mmCIF file of C-alpha atoms in Angstrom:
data_model
loop_
_atom_site.group_PDB
_atom_site.id
_atom_site.type_symbol
_atom_site.label_atom_id
_atom_site.label_comp_id
_atom_site.label_asym_id
_atom_site.label_seq_id
_atom_site.Cartn_x
_atom_site.Cartn_y
_atom_site.Cartn_z
ATOM 1 C CA MET M 15 160.238 111.063 115.354
ATOM 2 C CA PRO M 16 161.624 110.322 119.190
ATOM 3 C CA LYS M 17 159.536 108.708 121.376
ATOM 4 C CA ALA M 18 158.954 111.578 124.058
ATOM 5 C CA ILE M 19 157.567 113.514 120.507
ATOM 6 C CA GLN M 20 155.754 111.314 119.731
ATOM 7 C CA ALA M 21 154.266 110.312 122.865
ATOM 8 C CA SER M 22 153.534 114.239 123.370
ATOM 9 C CA THR M 23 152.070 114.266 119.707
ATOM 10 C CA THR M 24 149.904 110.945 120.592
ATOM 11 C CA SER M 25 148.344 112.766 123.786
ATOM 12 C CA ARG M 26 148.126 116.191 122.169
ATOM 13 C CA ARG M 27 145.522 114.228 119.253
ATOM 14 C CA ALA M 28 143.740 112.489 122.130
ATOM 15 C CA MET M 29 143.214 115.555 124.189
ATOM 16 C CA LEU M 30 141.937 117.525 121.104
ATOM 17 C CA ALA M 31 139.593 114.594 120.007
ATOM 18 C CA GLY M 32 138.075 114.716 123.639
ATOM 19 C CA LEU M 33 137.584 118.714 123.001
ATOM 20 C CA VAL M 34 136.248 118.098 119.909
ATOM 21 C CA THR M 35 133.462 115.417 121.285
ATOM 22 C CA LEU M 36 133.328 118.045 123.928
ATOM 23 C CA SER M 37 132.312 120.922 122.274
ATOM 24 C CA MET M 38 129.905 119.084 119.743
ATOM 25 C CA THR M 39 128.347 117.573 122.628
ATOM 26 C CA GLY M 40 127.669 121.055 123.938
ATOM 27 C CA ALA M 41 126.851 122.353 120.869
ATOM 28 C CA VAL M 42 124.068 119.930 120.533
ATOM 29 C CA GLN M 43 122.501 120.674 124.193
ATOM 30 C CA ALA M 44 123.578 124.497 123.889
ATOM 31 C CA SER M 45 121.262 124.584 120.691
ATOM 32 C CA GLY M 46 118.526 122.715 122.290
ATOM 33 C CA ARG M 47 118.351 120.551 119.661
ATOM 34 C CA SER M 48 117.107 117.067 120.176
ATOM 35 C CA ASP M 49 115.439 113.821 118.367
ATOM 36 C CA ALA M 50 112.514 114.410 120.042
ATOM 37 C CA ARG M 51 110.919 114.058 116.706
ATOM 38 C CA LEU M 52 112.659 111.252 115.335
ATOM 39 C CA ILE M 53 111.956 109.368 118.465
ATOM 40 C CA SER M 54 108.561 110.049 118.202
ATOM 41 C CA LEU M 55 108.322 108.647 114.443
ATOM 42 C CA CYS M 56 110.238 105.646 115.230
ATOM 43 C CA ASN M 57 108.030 104.848 118.150
ATOM 44 C CA GLU M 58 105.303 105.487 115.540
ATOM 45 C CA PHE M 59 106.320 103.272 113.284
ATOM 46 C CA THR M 60 106.928 100.403 115.441
ATOM 47 C CA ALA M 61 103.073 100.838 116.902
ATOM 48 C CA ILE M 62 101.913 100.539 113.262
ATOM 49 C CA ARG M 63 104.314 97.505 112.448
ATOM 50 C CA HIS M 64 103.038 95.762 115.551
ATOM 51 C CA GLN M 65 99.373 96.474 114.156
ATOM 52 C CA LEU M 66 100.460 94.968 110.870
ATOM 53 C CA ARG M 67 101.439 91.965 112.329
ATOM 54 C CA GLN M 68 98.390 90.974 114.220
ATOM 55 C CA PRO M 69 96.349 88.394 113.096
ATOM 56 C CA PHE M 70 93.547 89.312 110.495
ATOM 57 C CA ASP M 71 90.775 86.855 111.051
ATOM 58 C CA LEU M 72 88.044 88.388 108.613
ATOM 59 C CA ARG M 73 87.040 86.577 105.230
ATOM 60 C CA PRO M 74 85.752 88.254 102.345
ATOM 61 C CA GLY M 75 82.393 88.955 102.888
ATOM 62 C CA ASP M 76 82.171 89.282 106.612
ATOM 63 C CA ALA M 77 80.797 92.842 107.390
ATOM 64 C CA ASP M 78 83.731 94.809 108.859
ATOM 65 C CA TYR M 79 86.102 93.047 106.035
ATOM 66 C CA GLU M 80 86.288 96.112 103.701
ATOM 67 C CA ALA M 81 86.781 98.429 106.548
ATOM 68 C CA ALA M 82 89.737 96.432 107.738
ATOM 69 C CA ILE M 83 91.186 96.150 104.711
ATOM 70 C CA SER M 84 91.139 99.723 104.049
ATOM 71 C CA GLY M 85 92.285 100.425 107.982
ATOM 72 C CA GLN M 86 95.262 98.185 106.677
ATOM 73 C CA ASP M 87 95.755 100.212 103.853
ATOM 74 C CA ASP M 88 96.086 103.293 105.477
ATOM 75 C CA LEU M 89 98.396 102.013 108.292
ATOM 76 C CA CYS M 90 100.314 100.897 105.410
ATOM 77 C CA GLU M 91 100.742 104.382 103.682
ATOM 78 C CA ARG M 92 101.239 106.178 106.925
ATOM 79 C CA GLU M 93 104.277 103.672 107.599
ATOM 80 C CA GLY M 94 105.708 104.341 103.984
ATOM 81 C CA GLU M 95 105.687 108.205 104.998
ATOM 82 C CA ILE M 96 107.032 107.818 108.461
ATOM 83 C CA LEU M 97 110.136 106.038 106.615
ATOM 84 C CA GLU M 98 110.438 108.668 104.373
ATOM 85 C CA GLU M 99 110.482 111.291 107.340
ATOM 86 C CA ILE M 100 112.625 109.157 109.133
ATOM 87 C CA GLY M 101 115.119 108.936 106.272
ATOM 88 C CA GLU M 102 115.025 112.909 106.393
ATOM 89 C CA LEU M 103 116.345 113.336 109.566
ATOM 90 C CA SER M 104 119.325 113.212 111.064
ATOM 91 C CA SER M 105 119.991 111.632 114.715
ATOM 92 C CA ILE M 106 121.953 113.788 116.475
ATOM 93 C CA THR M 107 121.875 111.712 120.108
ATOM 94 C CA LEU M 108 122.338 108.225 121.109
ATOM 95 C CA ALA M 109 118.969 107.740 121.869
ATOM 96 C CA GLY M 110 117.888 108.869 118.030
ATOM 97 C CA LEU M 111 120.587 106.566 116.925
ATOM 98 C CA LYS M 112 119.796 103.851 118.718
ATOM 99 C CA ALA M 113 115.525 104.510 117.564
ATOM 100 C CA LYS M 114 116.594 104.819 113.898
ATOM 101 C CA ALA M 115 118.863 101.399 114.290
ATOM 102 C CA GLN M 116 115.830 99.927 115.783
ATOM 103 C CA VAL M 117 113.372 100.886 112.974
ATOM 104 C CA ILE M 118 115.911 99.949 110.333
ATOM 105 C CA GLN M 119 115.721 96.025 112.009
ATOM 106 C CA ILE M 120 112.506 95.875 112.177
ATOM 107 C CA TYR M 121 111.943 96.689 108.685
ATOM 108 C CA LEU M 122 114.693 95.851 106.633
ATOM 109 C CA PRO M 123 114.285 91.796 107.176
ATOM 110 C CA ASP M 124 111.132 91.688 105.548
ATOM 111 C CA HIS M 125 111.966 94.268 102.911
ATOM 112 C CA ILE M 126 114.936 92.490 101.824
ATOM 113 C CA ALA M 127 113.091 89.299 101.939
ATOM 114 C CA ASP M 128 110.637 90.802 99.642
ATOM 115 C CA SER M 129 112.921 91.644 97.167
ATOM 116 C CA GLU M 130 113.915 88.177 96.680
ATOM 117 C CA VAL M 131 117.037 88.645 98.018
ATOM 118 C CA GLU M 132 118.698 86.152 100.950
ATOM 119 C CA THR M 133 118.969 87.527 104.138
ATOM 120 C CA GLU M 134 121.987 85.048 104.988
ATOM 121 C CA GLN M 135 124.047 86.455 102.511
ATOM 122 C CA PRO M 136 127.610 88.063 103.839
ATOM 123 C CA GLU M 137 126.935 91.346 102.796
ATOM 124 C CA VAL M 138 123.428 91.331 104.198
ATOM 125 C CA GLN M 139 124.565 90.076 107.453
ATOM 126 C CA VAL M 140 127.056 92.786 108.232
ATOM 127 C CA VAL M 141 124.148 95.393 107.901
ATOM 128 C CA PHE M 142 122.281 93.431 110.471
ATOM 129 C CA SER M 143 125.498 92.977 112.240
ATOM 130 C CA LEU M 144 125.930 96.862 112.219
ATOM 131 C CA LEU M 145 122.612 97.719 113.119
ATOM 132 C CA GLN M 146 123.097 95.400 116.367
ATOM 133 C CA ASP M 147 126.089 97.475 117.052
ATOM 134 C CA ILE M 148 124.724 100.961 116.768
ATOM 135 C CA ALA M 149 121.601 99.932 118.909
ATOM 136 C CA THR M 150 124.281 98.064 121.435
ATOM 137 C CA PHE M 151 126.275 101.066 121.196
ATOM 138 C CA ALA M 152 123.395 103.470 122.090
ATOM 139 C CA THR M 153 122.229 101.464 124.978
ATOM 140 C CA GLU M 154 125.491 101.057 126.389
ATOM 141 C CA ALA M 155 126.319 104.476 126.231
ATOM 142 C CA ARG M 156 123.537 106.068 127.906
ATOM 143 C CA ALA M 157 123.519 103.559 130.536
#
């Protein structure tokens, strides 16, 4: 293919790709869709995970021990429900993508360790790296 035609085709493709991106962005904005629910769930998940990581100072036989254990069980159950709901939602904004990536970054290492998979394995490290790239990209793209 002659260089002039090749350059023209390349420019045309770049322009069309840009138009598709703009139209998709416009379609999301025009539809009024947002990731508000997804981000809210991700924030709730993070808050629950923070609570579950707090030191547990009560001992069996302490007055509030049973209530505290029940509260922890409730938090764990809610955390599972949130993860299911997050998994059912698609992120449609960079903020939603970042929030979902951060939830996975919080949850996945512990889950992998509980499953007795080595987190140092290359395939696991690739997943962690991808999640970090997504979170970083979403942060930088919003700036």
